[in-house]
Tab-separated table of C-alpha atoms in Angstrom:
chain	number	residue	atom	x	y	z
A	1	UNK	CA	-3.666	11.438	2.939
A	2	UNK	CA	-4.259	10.443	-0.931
A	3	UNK	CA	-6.785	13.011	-1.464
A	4	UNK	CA	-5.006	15.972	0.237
A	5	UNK	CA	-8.094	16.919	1.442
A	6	UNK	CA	-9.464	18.504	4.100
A	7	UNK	CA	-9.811	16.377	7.161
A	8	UNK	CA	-13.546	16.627	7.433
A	9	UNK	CA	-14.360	15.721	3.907
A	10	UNK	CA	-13.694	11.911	4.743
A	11	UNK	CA	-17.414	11.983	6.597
A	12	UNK	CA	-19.299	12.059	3.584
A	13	UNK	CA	-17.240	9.187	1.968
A	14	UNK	CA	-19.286	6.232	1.239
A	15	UNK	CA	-19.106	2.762	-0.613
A	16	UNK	CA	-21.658	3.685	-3.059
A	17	UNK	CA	-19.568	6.304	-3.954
A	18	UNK	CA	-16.979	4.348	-4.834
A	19	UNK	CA	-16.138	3.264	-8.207
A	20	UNK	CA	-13.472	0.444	-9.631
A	21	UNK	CA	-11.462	2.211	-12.357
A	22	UNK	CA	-9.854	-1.206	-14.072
A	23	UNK	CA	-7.471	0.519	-16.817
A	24	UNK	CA	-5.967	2.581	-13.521
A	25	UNK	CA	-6.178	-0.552	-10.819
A	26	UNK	CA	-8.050	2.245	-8.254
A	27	UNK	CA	-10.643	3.434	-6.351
A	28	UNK	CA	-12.357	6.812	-7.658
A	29	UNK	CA	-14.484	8.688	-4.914
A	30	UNK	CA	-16.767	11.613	-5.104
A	31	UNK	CA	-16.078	13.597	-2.162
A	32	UNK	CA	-17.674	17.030	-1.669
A	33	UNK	CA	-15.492	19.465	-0.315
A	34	UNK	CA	-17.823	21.442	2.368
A	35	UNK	CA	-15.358	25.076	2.521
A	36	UNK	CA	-16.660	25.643	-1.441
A	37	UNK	CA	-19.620	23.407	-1.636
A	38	UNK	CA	-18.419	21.644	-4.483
A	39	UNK	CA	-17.899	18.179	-5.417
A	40	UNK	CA	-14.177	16.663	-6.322
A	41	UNK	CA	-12.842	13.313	-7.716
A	42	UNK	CA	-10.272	11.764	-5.970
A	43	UNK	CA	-8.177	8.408	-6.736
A	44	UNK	CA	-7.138	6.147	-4.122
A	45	UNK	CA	-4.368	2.984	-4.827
A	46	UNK	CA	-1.687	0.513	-4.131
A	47	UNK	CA	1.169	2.683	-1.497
A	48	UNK	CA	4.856	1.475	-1.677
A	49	UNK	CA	4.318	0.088	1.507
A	50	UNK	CA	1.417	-1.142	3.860
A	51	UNK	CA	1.821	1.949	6.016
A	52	UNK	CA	0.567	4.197	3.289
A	53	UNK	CA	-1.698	1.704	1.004
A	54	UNK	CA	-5.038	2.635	1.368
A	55	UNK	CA	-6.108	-0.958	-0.009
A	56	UNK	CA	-4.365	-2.890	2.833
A	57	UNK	CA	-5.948	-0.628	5.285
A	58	UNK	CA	-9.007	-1.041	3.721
A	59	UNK	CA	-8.561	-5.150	3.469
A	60	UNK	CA	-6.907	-4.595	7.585
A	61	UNK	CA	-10.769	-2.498	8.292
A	62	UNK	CA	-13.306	-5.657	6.129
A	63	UNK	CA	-11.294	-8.226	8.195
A	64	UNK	CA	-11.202	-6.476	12.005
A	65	UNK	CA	-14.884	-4.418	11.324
A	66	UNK	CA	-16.527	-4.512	8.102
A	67	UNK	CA	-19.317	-3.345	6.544
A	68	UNK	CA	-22.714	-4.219	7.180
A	69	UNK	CA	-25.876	-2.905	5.207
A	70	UNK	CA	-29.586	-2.980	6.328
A	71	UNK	CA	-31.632	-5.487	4.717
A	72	UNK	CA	-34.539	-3.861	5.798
A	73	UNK	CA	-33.746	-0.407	3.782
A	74	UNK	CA	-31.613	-0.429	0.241
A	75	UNK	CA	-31.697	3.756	0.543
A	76	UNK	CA	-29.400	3.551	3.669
A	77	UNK	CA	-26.161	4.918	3.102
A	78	UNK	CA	-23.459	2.725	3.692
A	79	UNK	CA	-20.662	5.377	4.857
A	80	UNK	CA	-17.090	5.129	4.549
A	81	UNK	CA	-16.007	6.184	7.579
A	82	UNK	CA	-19.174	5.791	9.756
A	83	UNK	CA	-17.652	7.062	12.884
A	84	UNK	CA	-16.607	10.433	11.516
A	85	UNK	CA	-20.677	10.626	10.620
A	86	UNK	CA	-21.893	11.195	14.191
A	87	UNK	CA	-19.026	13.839	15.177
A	88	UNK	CA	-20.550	17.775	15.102
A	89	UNK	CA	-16.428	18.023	13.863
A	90	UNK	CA	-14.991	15.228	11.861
A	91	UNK	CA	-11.673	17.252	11.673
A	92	UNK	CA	-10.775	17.225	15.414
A	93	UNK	CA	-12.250	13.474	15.861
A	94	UNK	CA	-9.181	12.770	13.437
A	95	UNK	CA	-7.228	15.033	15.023
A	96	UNK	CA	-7.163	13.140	18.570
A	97	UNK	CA	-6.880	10.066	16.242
A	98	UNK	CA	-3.526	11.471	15.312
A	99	UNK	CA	-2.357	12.690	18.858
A	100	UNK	CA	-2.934	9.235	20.304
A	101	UNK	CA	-0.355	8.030	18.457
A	102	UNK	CA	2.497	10.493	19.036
A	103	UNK	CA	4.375	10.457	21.659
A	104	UNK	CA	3.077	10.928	25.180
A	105	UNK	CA	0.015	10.333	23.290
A	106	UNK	CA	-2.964	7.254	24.714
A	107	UNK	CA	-0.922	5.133	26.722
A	108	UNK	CA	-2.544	2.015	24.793
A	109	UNK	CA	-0.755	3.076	22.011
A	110	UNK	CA	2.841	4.224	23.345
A	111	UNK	CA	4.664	0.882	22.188
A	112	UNK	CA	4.256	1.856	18.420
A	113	UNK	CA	4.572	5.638	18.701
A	114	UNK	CA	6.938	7.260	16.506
A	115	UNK	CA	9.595	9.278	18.771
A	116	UNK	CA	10.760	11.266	15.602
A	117	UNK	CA	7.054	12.843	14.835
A	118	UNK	CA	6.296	15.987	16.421
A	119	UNK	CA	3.614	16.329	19.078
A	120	UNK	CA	2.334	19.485	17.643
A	121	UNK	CA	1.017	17.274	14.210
A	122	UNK	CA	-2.620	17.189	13.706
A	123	UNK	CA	-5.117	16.031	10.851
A	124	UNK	CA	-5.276	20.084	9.604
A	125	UNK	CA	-1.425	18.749	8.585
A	126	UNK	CA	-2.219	16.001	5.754
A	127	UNK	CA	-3.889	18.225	3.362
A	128	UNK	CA	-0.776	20.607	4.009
A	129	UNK	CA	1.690	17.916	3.418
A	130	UNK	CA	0.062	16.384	0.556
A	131	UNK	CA	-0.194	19.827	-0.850
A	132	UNK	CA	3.748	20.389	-0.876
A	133	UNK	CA	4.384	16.740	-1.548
A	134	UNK	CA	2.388	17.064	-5.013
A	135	UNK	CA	3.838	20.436	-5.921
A	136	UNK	CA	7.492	19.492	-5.836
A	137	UNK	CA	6.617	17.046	-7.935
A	138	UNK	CA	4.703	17.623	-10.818
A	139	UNK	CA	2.954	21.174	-12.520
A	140	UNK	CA	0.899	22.996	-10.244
A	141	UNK	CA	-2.151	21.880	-12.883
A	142	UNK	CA	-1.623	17.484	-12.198
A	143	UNK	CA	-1.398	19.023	-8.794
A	144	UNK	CA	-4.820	20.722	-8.371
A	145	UNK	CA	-6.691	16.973	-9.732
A	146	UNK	CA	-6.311	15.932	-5.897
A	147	UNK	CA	-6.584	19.514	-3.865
A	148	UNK	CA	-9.503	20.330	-5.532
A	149	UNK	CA	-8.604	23.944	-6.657
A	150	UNK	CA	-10.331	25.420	-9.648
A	151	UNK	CA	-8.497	26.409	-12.306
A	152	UNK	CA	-11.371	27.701	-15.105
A	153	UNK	CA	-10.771	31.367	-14.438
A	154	UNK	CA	-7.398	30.652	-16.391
A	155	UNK	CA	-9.076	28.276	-19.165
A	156	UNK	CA	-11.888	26.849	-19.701
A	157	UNK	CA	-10.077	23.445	-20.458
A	158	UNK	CA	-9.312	22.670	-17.493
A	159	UNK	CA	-13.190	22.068	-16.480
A	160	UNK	CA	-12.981	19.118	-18.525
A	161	UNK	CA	-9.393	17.964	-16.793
A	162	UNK	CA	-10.735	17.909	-13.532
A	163	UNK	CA	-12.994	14.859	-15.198
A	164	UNK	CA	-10.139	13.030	-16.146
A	165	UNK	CA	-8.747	10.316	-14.083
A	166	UNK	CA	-5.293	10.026	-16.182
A	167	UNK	CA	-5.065	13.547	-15.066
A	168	UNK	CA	-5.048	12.036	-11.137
A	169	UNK	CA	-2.486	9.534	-11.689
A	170	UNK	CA	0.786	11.916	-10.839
A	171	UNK	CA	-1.026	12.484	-7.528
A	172	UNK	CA	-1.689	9.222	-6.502
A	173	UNK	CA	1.937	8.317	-7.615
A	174	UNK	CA	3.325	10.730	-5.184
A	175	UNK	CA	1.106	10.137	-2.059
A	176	UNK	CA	1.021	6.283	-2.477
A	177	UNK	CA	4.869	6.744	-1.794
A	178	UNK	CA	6.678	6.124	-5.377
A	179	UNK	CA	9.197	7.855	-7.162
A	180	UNK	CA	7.328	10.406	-8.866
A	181	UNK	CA	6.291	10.292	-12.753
A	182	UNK	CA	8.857	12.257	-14.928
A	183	UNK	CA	7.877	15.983	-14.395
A	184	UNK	CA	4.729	17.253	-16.628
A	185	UNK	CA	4.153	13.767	-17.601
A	186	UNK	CA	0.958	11.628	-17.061
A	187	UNK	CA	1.406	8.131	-17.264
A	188	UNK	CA	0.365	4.780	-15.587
A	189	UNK	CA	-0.076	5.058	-11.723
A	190	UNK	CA	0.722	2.051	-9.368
A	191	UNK	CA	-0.492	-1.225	-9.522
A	192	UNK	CA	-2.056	-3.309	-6.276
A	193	UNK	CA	-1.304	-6.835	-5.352
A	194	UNK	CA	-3.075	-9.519	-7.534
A	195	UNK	CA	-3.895	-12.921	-6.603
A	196	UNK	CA	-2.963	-13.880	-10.703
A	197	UNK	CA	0.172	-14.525	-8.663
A	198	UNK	CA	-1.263	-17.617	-7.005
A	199	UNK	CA	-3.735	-19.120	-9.316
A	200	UNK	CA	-0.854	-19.460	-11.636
A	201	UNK	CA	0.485	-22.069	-8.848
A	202	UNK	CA	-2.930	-24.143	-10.029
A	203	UNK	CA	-4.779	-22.761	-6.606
A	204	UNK	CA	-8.228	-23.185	-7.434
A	205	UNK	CA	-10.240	-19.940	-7.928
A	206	UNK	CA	-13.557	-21.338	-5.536
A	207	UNK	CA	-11.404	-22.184	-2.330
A	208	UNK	CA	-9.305	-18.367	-2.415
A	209	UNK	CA	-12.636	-16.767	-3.295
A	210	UNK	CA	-14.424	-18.493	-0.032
A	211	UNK	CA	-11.433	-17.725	1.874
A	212	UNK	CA	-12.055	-14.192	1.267
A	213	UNK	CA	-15.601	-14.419	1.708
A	214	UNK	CA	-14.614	-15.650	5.416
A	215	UNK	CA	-11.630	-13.372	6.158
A	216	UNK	CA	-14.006	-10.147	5.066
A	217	UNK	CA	-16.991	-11.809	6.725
A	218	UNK	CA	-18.650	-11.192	3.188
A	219	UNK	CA	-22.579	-12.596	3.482
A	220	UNK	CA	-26.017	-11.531	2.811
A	221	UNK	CA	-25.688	-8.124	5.099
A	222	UNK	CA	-22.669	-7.056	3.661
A	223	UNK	CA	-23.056	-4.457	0.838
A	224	UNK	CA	-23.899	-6.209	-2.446
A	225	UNK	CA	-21.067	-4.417	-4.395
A	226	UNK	CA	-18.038	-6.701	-2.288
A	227	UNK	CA	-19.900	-9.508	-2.623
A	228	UNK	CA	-18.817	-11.705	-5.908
A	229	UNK	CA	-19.794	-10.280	-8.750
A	230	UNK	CA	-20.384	-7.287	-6.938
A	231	UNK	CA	-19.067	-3.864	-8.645
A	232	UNK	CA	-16.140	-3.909	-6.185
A	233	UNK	CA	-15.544	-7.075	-6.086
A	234	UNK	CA	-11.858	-6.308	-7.981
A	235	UNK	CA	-11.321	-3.440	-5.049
A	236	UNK	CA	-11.828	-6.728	-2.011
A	237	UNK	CA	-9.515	-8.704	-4.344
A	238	UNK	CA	-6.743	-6.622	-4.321
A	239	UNK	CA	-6.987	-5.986	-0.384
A	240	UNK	CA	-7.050	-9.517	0.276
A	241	UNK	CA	-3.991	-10.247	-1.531
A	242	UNK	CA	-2.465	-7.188	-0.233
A	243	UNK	CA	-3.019	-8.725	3.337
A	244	UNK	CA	-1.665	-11.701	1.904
A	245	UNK	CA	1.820	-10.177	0.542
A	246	UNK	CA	2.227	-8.052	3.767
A	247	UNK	CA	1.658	-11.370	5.703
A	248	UNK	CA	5.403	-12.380	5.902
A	249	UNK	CA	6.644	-8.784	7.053
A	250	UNK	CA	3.773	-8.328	9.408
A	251	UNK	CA	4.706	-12.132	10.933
A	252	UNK	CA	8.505	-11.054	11.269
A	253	UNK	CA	7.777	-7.894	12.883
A	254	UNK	CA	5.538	-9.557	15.135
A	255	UNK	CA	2.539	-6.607	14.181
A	256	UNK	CA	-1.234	-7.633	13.571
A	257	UNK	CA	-1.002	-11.156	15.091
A	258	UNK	CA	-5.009	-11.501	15.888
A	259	UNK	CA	-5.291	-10.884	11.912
A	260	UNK	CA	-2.501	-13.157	11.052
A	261	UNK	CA	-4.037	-16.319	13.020
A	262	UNK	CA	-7.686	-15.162	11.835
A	263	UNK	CA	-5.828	-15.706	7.857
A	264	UNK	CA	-4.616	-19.286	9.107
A	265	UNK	CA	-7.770	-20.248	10.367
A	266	UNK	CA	-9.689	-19.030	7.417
A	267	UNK	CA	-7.065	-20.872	5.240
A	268	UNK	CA	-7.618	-23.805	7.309
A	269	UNK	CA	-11.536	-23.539	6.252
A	270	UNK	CA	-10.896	-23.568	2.617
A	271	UNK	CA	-8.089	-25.539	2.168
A	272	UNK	CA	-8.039	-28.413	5.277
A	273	UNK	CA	-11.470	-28.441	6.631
A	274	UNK	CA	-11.166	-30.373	9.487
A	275	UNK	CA	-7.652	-30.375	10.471
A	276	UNK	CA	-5.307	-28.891	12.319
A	277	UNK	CA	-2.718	-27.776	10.047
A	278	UNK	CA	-1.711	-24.186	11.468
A	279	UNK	CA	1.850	-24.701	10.635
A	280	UNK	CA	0.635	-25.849	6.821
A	281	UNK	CA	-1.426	-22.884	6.599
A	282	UNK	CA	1.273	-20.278	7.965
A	283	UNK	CA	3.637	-22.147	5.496
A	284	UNK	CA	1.851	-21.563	2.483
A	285	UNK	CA	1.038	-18.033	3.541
A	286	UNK	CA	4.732	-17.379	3.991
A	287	UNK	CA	5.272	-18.931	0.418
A	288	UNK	CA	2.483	-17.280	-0.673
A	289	UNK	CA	3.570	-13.440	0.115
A	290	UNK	CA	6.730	-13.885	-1.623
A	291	UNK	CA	5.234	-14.346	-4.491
A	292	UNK	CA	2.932	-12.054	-4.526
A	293	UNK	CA	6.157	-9.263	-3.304
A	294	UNK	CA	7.862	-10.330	-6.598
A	295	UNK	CA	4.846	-10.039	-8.501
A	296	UNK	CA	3.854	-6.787	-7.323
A	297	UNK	CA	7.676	-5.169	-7.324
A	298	UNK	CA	7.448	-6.604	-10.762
A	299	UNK	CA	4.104	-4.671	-11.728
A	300	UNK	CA	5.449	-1.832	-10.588
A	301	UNK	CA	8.903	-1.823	-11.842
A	302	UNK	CA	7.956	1.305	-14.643
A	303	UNK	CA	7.731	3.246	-10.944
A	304	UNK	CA	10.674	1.826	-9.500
A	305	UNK	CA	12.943	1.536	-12.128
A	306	UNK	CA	14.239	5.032	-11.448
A	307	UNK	CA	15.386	3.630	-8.226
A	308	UNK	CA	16.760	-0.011	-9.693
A	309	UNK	CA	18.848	2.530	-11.797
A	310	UNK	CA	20.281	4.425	-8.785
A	311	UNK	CA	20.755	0.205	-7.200
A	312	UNK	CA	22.491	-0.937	-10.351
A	313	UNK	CA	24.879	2.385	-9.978
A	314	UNK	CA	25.481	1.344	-6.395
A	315	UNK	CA	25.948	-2.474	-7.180
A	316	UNK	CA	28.454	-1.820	-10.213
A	317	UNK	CA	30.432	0.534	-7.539
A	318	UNK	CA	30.730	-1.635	-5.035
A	319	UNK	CA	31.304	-4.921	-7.437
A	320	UNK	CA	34.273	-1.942	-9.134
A	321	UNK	CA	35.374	-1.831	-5.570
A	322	UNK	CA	35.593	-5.621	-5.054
A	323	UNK	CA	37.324	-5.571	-8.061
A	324	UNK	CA	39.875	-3.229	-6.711
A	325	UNK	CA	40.550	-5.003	-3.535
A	326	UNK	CA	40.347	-8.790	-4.971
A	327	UNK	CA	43.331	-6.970	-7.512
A	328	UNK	CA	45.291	-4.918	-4.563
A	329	UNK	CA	45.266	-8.166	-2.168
A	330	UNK	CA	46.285	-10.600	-5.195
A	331	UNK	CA	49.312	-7.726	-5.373
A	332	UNK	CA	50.233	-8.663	-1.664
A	333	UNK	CA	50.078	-12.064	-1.645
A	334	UNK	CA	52.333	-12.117	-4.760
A	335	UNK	CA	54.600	-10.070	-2.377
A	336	UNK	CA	54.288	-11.982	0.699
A	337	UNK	CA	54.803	-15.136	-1.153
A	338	UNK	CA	58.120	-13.858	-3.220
A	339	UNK	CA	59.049	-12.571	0.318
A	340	UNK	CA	58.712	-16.136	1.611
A	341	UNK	CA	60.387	-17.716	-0.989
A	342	UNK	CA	63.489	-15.511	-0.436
A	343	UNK	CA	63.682	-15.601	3.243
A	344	UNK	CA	63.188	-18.994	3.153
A	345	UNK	CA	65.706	-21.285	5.454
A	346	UNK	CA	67.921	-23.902	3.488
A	347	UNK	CA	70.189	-26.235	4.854
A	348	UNK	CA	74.314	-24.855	4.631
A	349	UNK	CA	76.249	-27.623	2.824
A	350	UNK	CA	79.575	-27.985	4.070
């Protein structure tokens, strides 16, 4: 869904494509689009939530699967989205992805299918909806960064914008779910969670990093690049504290529990070796994802702030309101009181 794309690009996605921009706090891919036989750059982020955050699906995928690489050859390929590889058509693999979850759709999946989707969506749809998502928002030219489209024939400056990942950041804005930038604008795109949150609470740096390590399953066959020090070692970071903020929502909504207990036990490992403490760990997890909320609400507050504007409007209307009715009810017990008073029986002297 970030890249717009076409559905059967994502097969040739692969981690040693992948690249850590740190002034942008995302993931730049190569993908080649296969209808023009050309390469494209696309920029993948933080979402406004953990339904459309490709870095908590991405830390959800290292904890339940992961990636392995072969130790016997350091050519092999290790691809994205490995499944799509082996599919003559990668577009219609998605595509039953997709239909499994709508309604009527795989029956293991019917208790989390969305009644209000249509049964006629398929994968053709993202790159459609991404499309018209990006070009309410911003100039057609921000717009064609993530589709892909060429737009030399017009000027030859725009060969060197396609090369510029500021020129992505309206894009990944819009499809990571924030308020877009102000129109023609560029400007800083969203920022992921980021354990800074805890380690300013004096957690020591060793025991999170081997916690991740065991969550992710990180050893000597996974690919060098996740492993610490590795080139995308920032990229694991932020998924793992992703899974970390979303922990508290996913507990209350009762979603993901086999990852939830596989967090407490690996919290367990690094923090109370040897013990039993499940209600310690899912304590400090709970406590944890707060802070990393407020943190990352607080990161992202030059995205949100259009919306805390529209909240403060709301908040001094209804506090105006309050106001009103605190003012109007004073009014009546003045009257009710007076009435009282008036009304009230006294004893006839005679």
């Amino acid at each position: 869904h970030q890249s717009a794309g076409w559905s059967g690009e994502l097969r040739w996605s692969s981690v040693e494509g992948m690249s850590w921009e740190s002034n942008f706090r995302c993931v730049v891919v190569e993908i080649p689009q296969e209808k023009v036989s050309e390469c494209k750059l696309i920029a993948m982020g933080a979402g406004i939530d953990k339904d459309c955050c490709f870095i908590t699906c991405l830390g959800d995928y290292l904890a339940v699967c992961g990636f392995k690489s072969d130790p016997d050859d350091d050519y092999k390929t290790c691809w994205l989205f490995d499944y799509l590889c082996g599919s003559t058509s990668a577009g219609t693999k998605l595509g039953s992805f997709v239909k499994a979850v709508l309604p009527g759709g795989a029956q293991r999946y019917r208790h989390v299918a969305d009644k209000a989707l249509s049964t006629a969506l398929t994968a053709a749809g993202f790159r459609v909806g991404g499309v018209n998502a990006l070009i309410v928002n911003m100039p057609v030219e921000f717009a064609t960064w993530i589709t892909g489209h060429k737009l030399v024939s017009i000027s030859a400056i725009y060969e060197y914008f396609r090369h510029s990942i500021a020129c992505g950041m309206p894009g990944l804005v819009v499809l990571g779910g924030f308020p877009a930038l102000p129109w023609g604008r560029l400007g800083k795109g969203q920022v992921p969670a980021d354990l800074a949150a805890i380690y300013a609470m004096q957690v020591k740096a060793g025991l999170l990093e081997a916690m991740q390590d065991d969550l992710f399953r990180f050893d000597s066959t996974s690919p060098a690049t996740f492993r610490r020090d590795g080139a995308l070692r920032s990229l694991t970071e932020a998924a793992f504290a992703s899974l970390i903020m979303y922990y508290a929502e996913r507990e209350r909504k009762g979603e993901m529990r086999w990852l939830l207990a596989r967090m407490r036990e690996c919290w367990i490992h690094a923090f109370r070796p040897g013990s039993g403490a499940a209600n310690d760990a899912n304590e400090t997890l709970k406590e944890w994802s707060v802070i990393l909320r407020a943190r990352f609400e607080l990161d992202n507050f030059h995205l949100l702030q259009h919306e805390a504007a529209d909240i403060s409007i709301r908040v001094v209307a209804s506090v105006q309101q309050l106001g009103a009715n605190l003012a109007r009810l004073g009014t009546e017990v003045s009257s009710l009181k007076e009435s009282t008073a008036q009304s009230r029986w006294r004893p006839r002297i005679v």
